[in-house]
Amino acid sequence: MDQIERLRWLDRTVVWHAFSQMAEYDGLIIEEAQGCWLTDIEGKSYLDAASSLWCNMFGHRVPEIDQAIQEQLGKVAHVTNLGMSHPTTIRLAERLVEVAGRGLEHVFFAGDGASAVEVAMKMAYQYWRQIPGSHGGRTKYLTLGDAYHGDTLGTVSLGGISRFQKMFEPLLFEVVRGPCPDRSRRPEAMSESEVCEYYLEEYAKLLDAHAGEIVAVVAESCIQGAAGFVMQPRGFLRGLNQLCRERGELLILDEIAVGMGRTGKMFAFEHEEFGGERLSPDFVCLGKGLTGGYLAMSATLTTRCVWEAFLGRREEGKAFLHGHTYGGNPLAAAAGNAVLDLLQGRVGLELIEKRGIEFGKRMEALRGGRGVRDVRSLGMMGGIEFHRDPAENRVGSESNRICKKVLNDGVWLRPLGDVIPVLPPVVLEDFEALFRVLASALDL
Ligand SMILES: *Cc1c(COP(=O)(O)O)cnc(C)c1O
C-alpha cells in the first residue's frame, strides 16, 4: 500500500468523522491551504466554499492571524481560566463587550458553540433561582421549530431537527417549541409582514400559556443555519425581543453561525435594528468565526443584571459552577483579537456588506437552475434549496449529487439536507471561480 492509500485507509477505518456514515466514507485529506484554497495530499486544489464548515472567515494562513498566534506562542499557549488569566484573553473579553454594547458587559469563554449555548442555558436557569421571588417553576426553554444549537444532550434537547434528535429522544428534556419562522414557506396570499405577525402571535400565545415556566427563549438570529439556512421574516427577531421585554422573559440569541461579520454586520441581529430600535438580548452566544476558523473558542456574553445575581459571599453558593478546561485559551484569544482587528481594519464590515450584495446577486442568478426550489442569502452566507427527487424521495439526494459534481470542478461544498450552504470566506474576491462551477452544475 502506498503512503496515500494508507492515509485514506486509516482515515476511513480509524478516524471517526463527524456527521458521517463511516461505511460509505470518502472524504478529502487536506495537506495545506492558502487563502480560500485547500490543497489535498495529491496536490489537487479546491475552493473552500463552505469556509471549513462555516467558521473560516478570512481564508487560510491569514498573515495577521498567523502572526498573532505565533507571538502568543512565544509567551504561553495555555493558562487555566480557574483562578488565573492572561492579558490576551482579558483584552478579547474587553473588546467583545465593546463591540457588543447593548448592556452585554460580561464574557464567559468555552471551547465550542454547543458549550456556549449550554452556558447560557445554565446561567439563565440559575439566575431565576438567585433573584427575589419564587421562580422554581421556571424549568422550560422556549425554542424555535427546526432549531439547532449543537450536539450535546442539552443543546439537542433545544434542537428541533428530528433526524438529529430521534435517536436520543428518551434522554432529552422537554421544551416548549414554537413553529419555525420561515419566510419562504408561506401561503401565496400572505405578505412577509403578515407572516411575521402570524409567527409573533403564535409565540405570544406560547409565552402566555407558559407564563412563569420559561427559563429563557432561545433563538438563532435571523437565519436558522442547520435547519437549511431558513430565513426568519424581517421583523420577527425584533418582535420576539419585544415579547420577551414585555413579559420579563430572558432571551438567548445564538449568533454562532451568523455572528462576527458573516452577514455584513458584526452580529446578525443588527439587521433587525432598523428604524433605530435596538435589540436587548440577555445572552449572546458566539463561536465558529470568533477565531476566524483557526482555533476552538466560544463565548457567552451576558448583562450586568445576570452577573449581579451570581454575586455574594462564597458560602451563599451563588457562584456559577461550570467550566471548560480550555475556556479562554490565550492562543485562541490571540486569534480572536486578530479577527477583531481584521473586522475593524483591513477587511472591515463595510467591505463584507458590499461583497455580500454582490454575492446575493450571484446567488439569485442560480434560481432558475435545475432542481432548484429556492435561493436565499444574507451577507456572505447563502443556501440553495433543492426539490426532492420524486423518484428517490430521499433527503439530500439532489444536494449530494450537485456537491459531488462541483467537487470534480474544484469547489468544496457540503450538503445539509436538501440545501447546499454556500458561504465562502468573506474575503473571496474571485466569485467567478465559484459561481461558474455552480451554474454549470445546475445546467445554467
Ligand atoms: C455550529 C453551531 C452550533 C454549535 O457549535 P459547535 O462549535 O459545533 O458546538 C450552535 N449553534 C449554531 C447556530 C451553529 O451553527
Short mmCIF file of C-alpha atoms and ligand atoms in Angstrom, two decimals:
data_model
loop_
_atom_site.label_atom_id
_atom_site.label_comp_id
_atom_site.label_asym_id
_atom_site.label_seq_id
_atom_site.Cartn_x
_atom_site.Cartn_y
_atom_site.Cartn_z
CA MET A 1 0.00 0.00 0.00
CA ASP A 2 1.50 3.36 -0.86
CA GLN A 3 1.56 6.25 1.58
CA ILE A 4 -1.51 8.00 0.20
CA GLU A 5 -3.60 4.85 0.07
CA ARG A 6 -2.58 4.07 3.63
CA LEU A 7 -3.64 7.51 4.83
CA ARG A 8 -7.00 7.14 3.11
CA TRP A 9 -7.50 3.73 4.64
CA LEU A 10 -6.64 4.96 8.15
CA ASP A 11 -8.90 7.97 7.68
CA ARG A 12 -11.79 5.66 6.82
CA THR A 13 -11.17 2.99 9.42
CA VAL A 14 -9.61 4.69 12.45
CA VAL A 15 -10.76 8.30 12.37
CA TRP A 16 -14.45 8.52 13.17
CA HIS A 17 -15.72 11.54 11.27
CA ALA A 18 -18.48 13.87 12.43
CA PHE A 19 -21.92 13.51 10.87
CA SER A 20 -20.69 10.76 8.55
CA GLN A 21 -21.69 7.25 7.64
CA MET A 22 -18.30 5.61 8.03
CA ALA A 23 -19.26 2.56 5.97
CA GLU A 24 -19.52 4.82 2.93
CA TYR A 25 -16.98 7.46 3.94
CA ASP A 26 -14.89 9.03 1.23
CA GLY A 27 -13.52 12.44 2.27
CA LEU A 28 -10.73 14.72 1.22
CA ILE A 29 -7.42 14.72 3.06
CA ILE A 30 -6.05 18.24 3.05
CA GLU A 31 -2.31 18.77 3.18
CA GLU A 32 -2.25 22.57 3.26
CA ALA A 33 -4.20 25.67 2.38
CA GLN A 34 -3.68 29.24 1.27
CA GLY A 35 -6.32 31.95 1.12
CA CYS A 36 -9.61 30.44 0.03
CA TRP A 37 -7.99 27.33 -1.44
CA LEU A 38 -7.41 23.91 0.08
CA THR A 39 -4.82 21.52 -1.37
CA ASP A 40 -5.12 17.80 -0.80
CA ILE A 41 -2.39 15.21 -0.36
CA GLU A 42 -2.32 14.58 -4.08
CA GLY A 43 -1.81 18.25 -4.88
CA LYS A 44 -5.35 18.89 -6.12
CA SER A 45 -6.83 22.28 -5.12
CA TYR A 46 -10.36 23.05 -4.01
CA LEU A 47 -12.11 26.32 -3.31
CA ASP A 48 -13.19 26.23 0.35
CA ALA A 49 -16.72 27.42 -0.42
CA ALA A 50 -18.08 26.24 2.94
CA SER A 51 -15.39 28.07 4.96
CA SER A 52 -14.26 24.81 6.58
CA LEU A 53 -17.73 24.39 7.89
CA TRP A 54 -18.89 27.95 8.38
CA CYS A 55 -16.04 29.19 10.53
CA ASN A 56 -13.19 30.28 8.30
CA MET A 57 -13.84 33.98 7.79
CA PHE A 58 -10.71 35.34 6.15
CA GLY A 59 -9.25 32.34 4.39
CA HIS A 60 -6.34 30.18 5.47
CA ARG A 61 -2.87 31.31 6.54
CA VAL A 62 -4.01 34.86 7.11
CA PRO A 63 -0.81 36.82 7.90
CA GLU A 64 -2.38 38.79 10.77
CA ILE A 65 -3.89 35.73 12.49
CA ASP A 66 -0.80 33.58 11.93
CA GLN A 67 1.37 36.28 13.44
CA ALA A 68 -0.90 36.84 16.44
CA ILE A 69 -0.82 33.12 17.27
CA GLN A 70 2.94 32.89 16.77
CA GLU A 71 3.51 35.86 19.07
CA GLN A 72 1.27 34.30 21.68
CA LEU A 73 3.16 31.00 21.35
CA GLY A 74 6.29 32.92 22.29
CA LYS A 75 4.64 33.79 25.60
CA VAL A 76 2.40 30.94 26.72
CA ALA A 77 0.00 28.58 24.93
CA HIS A 78 -2.44 27.91 27.73
CA VAL A 79 -3.25 29.02 31.23
CA THR A 80 -6.31 27.84 33.06
CA ASN A 81 -9.34 30.04 33.47
CA LEU A 82 -9.84 28.77 37.04
CA GLY A 83 -8.18 31.32 39.26
CA MET A 84 -5.87 32.60 36.53
CA SER A 85 -5.94 34.71 33.45
CA HIS A 86 -3.85 36.12 30.65
CA PRO A 87 -3.69 39.65 29.20
CA THR A 88 -4.60 38.40 25.69
CA THR A 89 -7.79 36.76 26.98
CA ILE A 90 -8.69 39.78 29.11
CA ARG A 91 -8.22 42.05 26.12
CA LEU A 92 -10.51 39.89 23.96
CA ALA A 93 -13.24 39.99 26.62
CA GLU A 94 -12.94 43.78 26.81
CA ARG A 95 -13.17 44.11 23.05
CA LEU A 96 -16.13 41.74 22.69
CA VAL A 97 -18.01 43.78 25.28
CA GLU A 98 -17.07 46.94 23.38
CA VAL A 99 -18.38 45.72 20.03
CA ALA A 100 -21.49 44.10 21.53
CA GLY A 101 -22.71 47.13 23.51
CA ARG A 102 -26.40 46.87 24.42
CA GLY A 103 -25.63 46.22 28.07
CA LEU A 104 -23.74 42.99 27.35
CA GLU A 105 -20.87 43.56 29.75
CA HIS A 106 -19.58 40.12 30.77
CA VAL A 107 -17.99 37.26 28.85
CA PHE A 108 -17.77 33.56 29.71
CA PHE A 109 -15.38 31.62 27.47
CA ALA A 110 -15.74 27.99 26.41
CA GLY A 111 -14.36 25.81 23.64
CA ASP A 112 -17.15 25.27 21.16
CA GLY A 113 -20.54 26.56 20.17
CA ALA A 114 -22.63 23.93 21.93
CA SER A 115 -20.85 24.73 25.19
CA ALA A 116 -21.56 28.44 24.78
CA VAL A 117 -25.27 27.67 24.48
CA GLU A 118 -25.14 25.28 27.46
CA VAL A 119 -23.52 28.07 29.47
CA ALA A 120 -26.32 30.48 28.58
CA MET A 121 -28.97 27.84 29.38
CA LYS A 122 -27.49 27.05 32.78
CA MET A 123 -26.81 30.67 33.68
CA ALA A 124 -30.40 31.59 32.84
CA TYR A 125 -31.70 28.70 34.94
CA GLN A 126 -29.56 29.62 37.92
CA TYR A 127 -30.34 33.32 37.52
CA TRP A 128 -34.04 32.82 38.26
CA ARG A 129 -33.18 30.87 41.38
CA GLN A 130 -30.96 33.61 42.75
CA ILE A 131 -33.18 36.63 42.36
CA PRO A 132 -36.02 37.56 44.75
CA GLY A 133 -39.38 35.92 44.11
CA SER A 134 -40.41 32.32 43.61
CA HIS A 135 -39.23 31.19 40.22
CA GLY A 136 -38.90 27.47 40.94
CA GLY A 137 -41.48 26.72 38.26
CA ARG A 138 -39.18 28.07 35.58
CA THR A 139 -37.85 24.83 34.15
CA LYS A 140 -38.58 25.04 30.42
CA TYR A 141 -36.97 26.67 27.44
CA LEU A 142 -38.99 28.11 24.58
CA THR A 143 -37.26 27.26 21.31
CA LEU A 144 -37.96 27.67 17.63
CA GLY A 145 -39.12 24.91 15.33
CA ASP A 146 -36.19 23.35 13.41
CA ALA A 147 -33.71 24.99 15.79
CA TYR A 148 -30.11 23.82 16.03
CA HIS A 149 -27.80 24.80 18.87
CA GLY A 150 -25.23 22.00 18.93
CA ASP A 151 -24.87 18.29 19.64
CA THR A 152 -24.56 17.96 23.41
CA LEU A 153 -27.65 16.50 25.08
CA GLY A 154 -28.72 19.89 26.44
CA THR A 155 -28.48 21.60 23.10
CA VAL A 156 -30.00 18.63 21.26
CA SER A 157 -32.97 18.99 23.63
CA LEU A 158 -33.36 22.57 22.42
CA GLY A 159 -32.99 21.48 18.82
CA GLY A 160 -35.95 20.82 16.58
CA ILE A 161 -34.46 18.83 13.73
CA SER A 162 -35.90 15.37 14.07
CA ARG A 163 -33.17 13.46 12.24
CA PHE A 164 -30.64 14.68 14.83
CA GLN A 165 -32.96 14.12 17.78
CA LYS A 166 -34.91 10.95 17.23
CA MET A 167 -32.24 8.50 18.38
CA PHE A 168 -31.76 10.28 21.71
CA GLU A 169 -35.37 11.19 22.42
CA PRO A 170 -35.64 9.36 25.79
CA LEU A 171 -32.61 11.22 27.10
CA LEU A 172 -33.79 14.69 26.16
CA PHE A 173 -35.67 17.15 28.34
CA GLU A 174 -38.94 18.66 27.31
CA VAL A 175 -39.06 22.11 25.77
CA VAL A 176 -41.83 24.40 24.61
CA ARG A 177 -41.45 24.59 20.86
CA GLY A 178 -42.92 27.18 18.55
CA PRO A 179 -43.25 26.99 14.77
CA CYS A 180 -40.23 27.57 12.54
CA PRO A 181 -40.45 31.20 11.42
CA ASP A 182 -39.71 30.56 7.77
CA ARG A 183 -40.34 33.45 5.42
CA SER A 184 -40.07 31.39 2.26
CA ARG A 185 -42.79 28.86 3.14
CA ARG A 186 -45.89 30.98 3.40
CA PRO A 187 -49.32 30.90 1.80
CA GLU A 188 -49.32 32.82 -1.51
CA ALA A 189 -51.84 35.32 -0.19
CA MET A 190 -49.70 36.34 2.80
CA SER A 191 -47.07 39.06 2.66
CA GLU A 192 -43.81 38.78 4.59
CA SER A 193 -45.03 41.22 7.23
CA GLU A 194 -48.30 39.31 7.62
CA VAL A 195 -46.45 36.05 8.06
CA CYS A 196 -44.19 37.77 10.61
CA GLU A 197 -47.26 38.90 12.54
CA TYR A 198 -48.64 35.38 12.42
CA TYR A 199 -45.49 33.88 13.93
CA LEU A 200 -45.22 36.54 16.60
CA GLU A 201 -48.83 35.90 17.64
CA GLU A 202 -48.04 32.21 17.94
CA TYR A 203 -45.03 32.98 20.15
CA ALA A 204 -47.02 35.44 22.25
CA LYS A 205 -49.63 32.72 22.83
CA LEU A 206 -46.97 30.21 23.87
CA LEU A 207 -45.35 32.66 26.25
CA ASP A 208 -48.70 33.46 27.82
CA ALA A 209 -49.71 29.82 28.08
CA HIS A 210 -46.43 29.07 29.87
CA ALA A 211 -46.14 32.22 31.97
CA GLY A 212 -43.84 31.63 34.94
CA GLU A 213 -42.48 28.38 33.44
CA ILE A 214 -39.95 29.67 30.94
CA VAL A 215 -36.24 29.83 31.83
CA ALA A 216 -35.36 31.54 28.56
CA VAL A 217 -36.38 31.95 24.97
CA VAL A 218 -33.60 30.62 22.74
CA ALA A 219 -33.27 31.61 19.10
CA GLU A 220 -30.77 31.66 16.29
CA SER A 221 -30.52 35.21 14.94
CA CYS A 222 -32.14 35.84 11.54
CA ILE A 223 -31.01 32.61 9.84
CA GLN A 224 -31.58 29.11 11.17
CA GLY A 225 -28.43 27.51 9.81
CA ALA A 226 -28.68 23.77 10.26
CA ALA A 227 -32.42 23.91 9.51
CA GLY A 228 -31.31 24.64 5.95
CA PHE A 229 -30.47 28.33 6.03
CA VAL A 230 -34.08 29.13 6.81
CA MET A 231 -34.58 32.87 6.99
CA GLN A 232 -36.87 34.49 9.50
CA PRO A 233 -39.32 37.09 8.21
CA ARG A 234 -37.98 40.61 8.62
CA GLY A 235 -39.16 41.93 11.97
CA PHE A 236 -39.52 38.52 13.61
CA LEU A 237 -36.46 38.65 15.85
CA ARG A 238 -37.14 42.20 16.89
CA GLY A 239 -40.73 41.23 17.65
CA LEU A 240 -39.56 38.25 19.68
CA ASN A 241 -37.20 40.54 21.60
CA GLN A 242 -40.17 42.83 22.26
CA LEU A 243 -42.34 39.94 23.50
CA CYS A 244 -39.59 38.95 25.94
CA ARG A 245 -39.18 42.51 27.21
CA GLU A 246 -42.92 42.97 27.77
CA ARG A 247 -43.14 39.74 29.73
CA GLY A 248 -39.82 39.88 31.57
CA GLU A 249 -38.51 36.73 29.89
CA LEU A 250 -34.81 36.12 29.23
CA LEU A 251 -33.67 35.98 25.60
CA ILE A 252 -30.68 33.92 24.43
CA LEU A 253 -29.51 34.67 20.89
CA ASP A 254 -27.35 32.09 19.17
CA GLU A 255 -25.02 34.01 16.83
CA ILE A 256 -22.60 31.11 16.47
CA ALA A 257 -23.11 30.70 12.73
CA VAL A 258 -24.10 34.24 11.81
CA GLY A 259 -22.05 36.46 14.12
CA MET A 260 -18.58 38.02 13.76
CA GLY A 261 -19.27 39.76 10.46
CA ARG A 262 -20.54 36.82 8.40
CA THR A 263 -23.71 38.64 7.33
CA GLY A 264 -22.08 42.05 6.84
CA LYS A 265 -22.84 43.21 10.38
CA MET A 266 -20.85 42.30 13.47
CA PHE A 267 -23.93 40.47 14.76
CA ALA A 268 -26.80 39.31 12.56
CA PHE A 269 -29.41 40.69 14.98
CA GLU A 270 -28.28 44.18 13.93
CA HIS A 271 -30.23 43.59 10.70
CA GLU A 272 -33.32 43.76 12.90
CA GLU A 273 -32.41 47.15 14.35
CA PHE A 274 -33.93 49.14 11.51
CA GLY A 275 -35.58 52.40 12.46
CA GLY A 276 -33.09 52.98 15.26
CA GLU A 277 -34.59 50.40 17.61
CA ARG A 278 -32.02 48.34 19.48
CA LEU A 279 -32.40 44.71 20.45
CA SER A 280 -31.65 43.76 24.02
CA PRO A 281 -30.75 40.07 24.29
CA ASP A 282 -29.78 38.85 27.75
CA PHE A 283 -27.27 36.39 26.31
CA VAL A 284 -25.41 36.27 23.01
CA CYS A 285 -23.52 33.10 22.07
CA LEU A 286 -20.53 33.32 19.74
CA GLY A 287 -18.38 30.59 18.21
CA LYS A 288 -17.33 29.49 14.73
CA GLY A 289 -15.98 32.75 13.20
CA LEU A 290 -14.76 34.05 16.57
CA THR A 291 -11.21 32.85 15.87
CA GLY A 292 -11.54 33.13 12.10
CA GLY A 293 -11.77 29.36 11.87
CA TYR A 294 -8.37 28.80 13.49
CA LEU A 295 -8.93 27.50 16.99
CA ALA A 296 -11.73 26.20 19.17
CA MET A 297 -13.22 29.04 21.17
CA SER A 298 -16.69 30.25 22.01
CA ALA A 299 -18.07 32.98 24.19
CA THR A 300 -21.29 33.67 26.03
CA LEU A 301 -21.95 37.35 26.59
CA THR A 302 -24.41 38.49 29.20
CA THR A 303 -25.68 41.54 31.08
CA ARG A 304 -24.80 43.16 34.37
CA CYS A 305 -28.22 42.16 35.67
CA VAL A 306 -27.44 38.45 35.18
CA TRP A 307 -23.88 38.84 36.50
CA GLU A 308 -25.08 40.52 39.69
CA ALA A 309 -27.47 37.70 40.50
CA PHE A 310 -24.42 35.45 40.93
CA LEU A 311 -22.54 37.70 43.35
CA GLY A 312 -22.38 37.01 47.07
CA ARG A 313 -20.23 35.55 49.79
CA ARG A 314 -18.80 32.16 48.91
CA GLU A 315 -20.92 30.31 51.47
CA GLU A 316 -24.10 31.58 49.82
CA GLY A 317 -23.35 29.16 46.98
CA LYS A 318 -24.27 31.59 44.21
CA ALA A 319 -21.22 31.06 42.00
CA PHE A 320 -21.64 29.53 38.56
CA LEU A 321 -20.17 26.06 38.98
CA HIS A 322 -19.39 25.36 35.39
CA GLY A 323 -16.24 25.47 33.29
CA HIS A 324 -14.30 24.06 30.39
CA THR A 325 -10.61 23.17 30.58
CA TYR A 326 -9.65 25.31 27.61
CA GLY A 327 -12.06 28.18 28.27
CA GLY A 328 -10.31 31.47 27.50
CA ASN A 329 -7.27 29.74 25.97
CA PRO A 330 -4.75 32.51 25.13
CA LEU A 331 -3.77 31.11 21.72
CA ALA A 332 -7.42 31.11 20.67
CA ALA A 333 -7.88 34.54 22.24
CA ALA A 334 -4.92 35.83 20.22
CA ALA A 335 -6.70 34.63 17.08
CA GLY A 336 -9.91 36.28 18.33
CA ASN A 337 -8.15 39.61 18.80
CA ALA A 338 -6.69 39.35 15.30
CA VAL A 339 -10.19 38.67 13.93
CA LEU A 340 -11.50 41.83 15.60
CA ASP A 341 -8.51 43.75 14.19
CA LEU A 342 -9.44 42.50 10.72
CA LEU A 343 -13.12 43.33 11.14
CA GLN A 344 -12.21 46.80 12.40
CA GLY A 345 -9.35 47.31 9.94
CA ARG A 346 -8.07 45.69 6.79
CA VAL A 347 -11.23 43.78 5.87
CA GLY A 348 -13.91 45.80 7.63
CA LEU A 349 -17.65 45.26 7.90
CA GLU A 350 -18.43 47.75 5.10
CA LEU A 351 -16.44 45.68 2.64
CA ILE A 352 -18.14 42.45 3.74
CA GLU A 353 -21.52 44.16 3.41
CA LYS A 354 -20.63 45.35 -0.10
CA ARG A 355 -19.33 41.93 -1.11
CA GLY A 356 -22.46 40.41 0.38
CA ILE A 357 -24.65 42.40 -2.00
CA GLU A 358 -22.67 41.15 -5.00
CA PHE A 359 -22.74 37.63 -3.54
CA GLY A 360 -26.53 37.84 -3.15
CA LYS A 361 -26.92 38.84 -6.80
CA ARG A 362 -24.78 35.91 -7.91
CA MET A 363 -26.82 33.58 -5.72
CA GLU A 364 -30.11 34.91 -7.16
CA ALA A 365 -28.84 34.12 -10.65
CA LEU A 366 -28.89 30.42 -9.69
CA ARG A 367 -32.62 30.49 -9.05
CA GLY A 368 -33.56 29.05 -12.43
CA GLY A 369 -31.13 26.16 -12.06
CA ARG A 370 -32.18 22.57 -12.47
CA GLY A 371 -33.97 21.21 -9.43
CA VAL A 372 -33.64 24.49 -7.51
CA ARG A 373 -36.57 25.21 -5.22
CA ASP A 374 -35.30 28.37 -3.53
CA VAL A 375 -32.21 30.51 -3.14
CA ARG A 376 -31.58 32.66 -0.08
CA SER A 377 -28.75 34.73 1.26
CA LEU A 378 -27.78 37.38 3.77
CA GLY A 379 -24.35 38.96 3.56
CA MET A 380 -21.75 36.33 2.71
CA MET A 381 -24.00 33.47 3.72
CA GLY A 382 -26.31 31.70 1.32
CA GLY A 383 -28.17 28.48 0.66
CA ILE A 384 -29.55 26.73 -2.40
CA GLU A 385 -32.55 24.54 -1.68
CA PHE A 386 -33.49 21.70 -4.00
CA HIS A 387 -36.75 19.98 -4.76
CA ARG A 388 -36.66 16.45 -3.53
CA ASP A 389 -36.20 13.97 -6.35
CA PRO A 390 -39.68 12.37 -6.52
CA ALA A 391 -38.25 9.03 -7.70
CA GLU A 392 -35.83 8.77 -4.79
CA ASN A 393 -37.65 10.90 -2.23
CA ARG A 394 -34.61 10.72 -0.01
CA VAL A 395 -33.34 13.69 1.99
CA GLY A 396 -30.47 15.35 0.20
CA SER A 397 -30.37 13.22 -2.94
CA GLU A 398 -30.09 16.25 -5.21
CA SER A 399 -27.84 18.37 -2.96
CA ASN A 400 -25.46 15.42 -2.58
CA ARG A 401 -25.35 14.89 -6.30
CA ILE A 402 -24.55 18.55 -7.00
CA CYS A 403 -21.85 18.66 -4.32
CA LYS A 404 -20.12 15.66 -5.90
CA LYS A 405 -20.33 17.34 -9.27
CA VAL A 406 -18.80 20.65 -8.16
CA LEU A 407 -16.07 18.82 -6.28
CA ASN A 408 -14.89 17.45 -9.61
CA ASP A 409 -14.58 21.04 -10.77
CA GLY A 410 -12.55 22.04 -7.71
CA VAL A 411 -15.22 23.54 -5.44
CA TRP A 412 -15.78 22.08 -1.99
CA LEU A 413 -19.32 22.38 -0.62
CA ARG A 414 -21.08 20.21 1.93
CA PRO A 415 -24.79 19.42 1.63
CA LEU A 416 -27.16 19.94 4.51
CA GLY A 417 -30.36 18.00 3.92
CA ASP A 418 -31.93 19.34 0.72
CA VAL A 419 -29.87 22.52 0.93
CA ILE A 420 -26.36 23.39 -0.15
CA PRO A 421 -24.94 26.07 2.12
CA VAL A 422 -22.71 28.45 0.18
CA LEU A 423 -20.52 30.55 2.45
CA PRO A 424 -17.01 31.11 1.24
CA PRO A 425 -14.55 33.10 3.32
CA VAL A 426 -15.79 36.70 3.31
CA VAL A 427 -12.59 37.80 1.58
CA LEU A 428 -13.24 35.71 -1.54
CA GLU A 429 -12.71 38.05 -4.48
CA ASP A 430 -12.95 35.57 -7.30
CA PHE A 431 -16.72 34.97 -7.31
CA GLU A 432 -16.41 33.80 -10.89
CA ALA A 433 -14.47 30.66 -9.87
CA LEU A 434 -17.31 29.66 -7.56
CA PHE A 435 -20.40 30.68 -9.50
CA ARG A 436 -19.25 29.45 -12.90
CA VAL A 437 -18.89 25.96 -11.45
CA LEU A 438 -22.22 26.17 -9.60
CA ALA A 439 -24.09 27.46 -12.64
CA SER A 440 -22.69 24.69 -14.79
CA ALA A 441 -23.61 22.04 -12.21
CA LEU A 442 -27.17 23.41 -12.23
CA ASP A 443 -27.31 23.30 -16.03
CA LEU A 444 -27.47 27.09 -16.34
C1 LIG B 1 -22.39 25.25 14.68
C2 LIG B 1 -23.49 25.78 15.52
C3 LIG B 1 -23.57 25.48 16.89
C4 LIG B 1 -22.64 24.50 17.57
O1 LIG B 1 -21.32 24.89 17.54
P1 LIG B 1 -20.18 23.77 17.77
O2 LIG B 1 -18.92 24.57 17.81
O3 LIG B 1 -20.25 22.87 16.57
O4 LIG B 1 -20.50 23.08 19.02
C5 LIG B 1 -24.57 26.06 17.63
N1 LIG B 1 -25.46 26.88 17.07
C6 LIG B 1 -25.42 27.19 15.76
C7 LIG B 1 -26.42 28.14 15.21
C8 LIG B 1 -24.45 26.64 14.95
O5 LIG B 1 -24.44 26.91 13.63
#
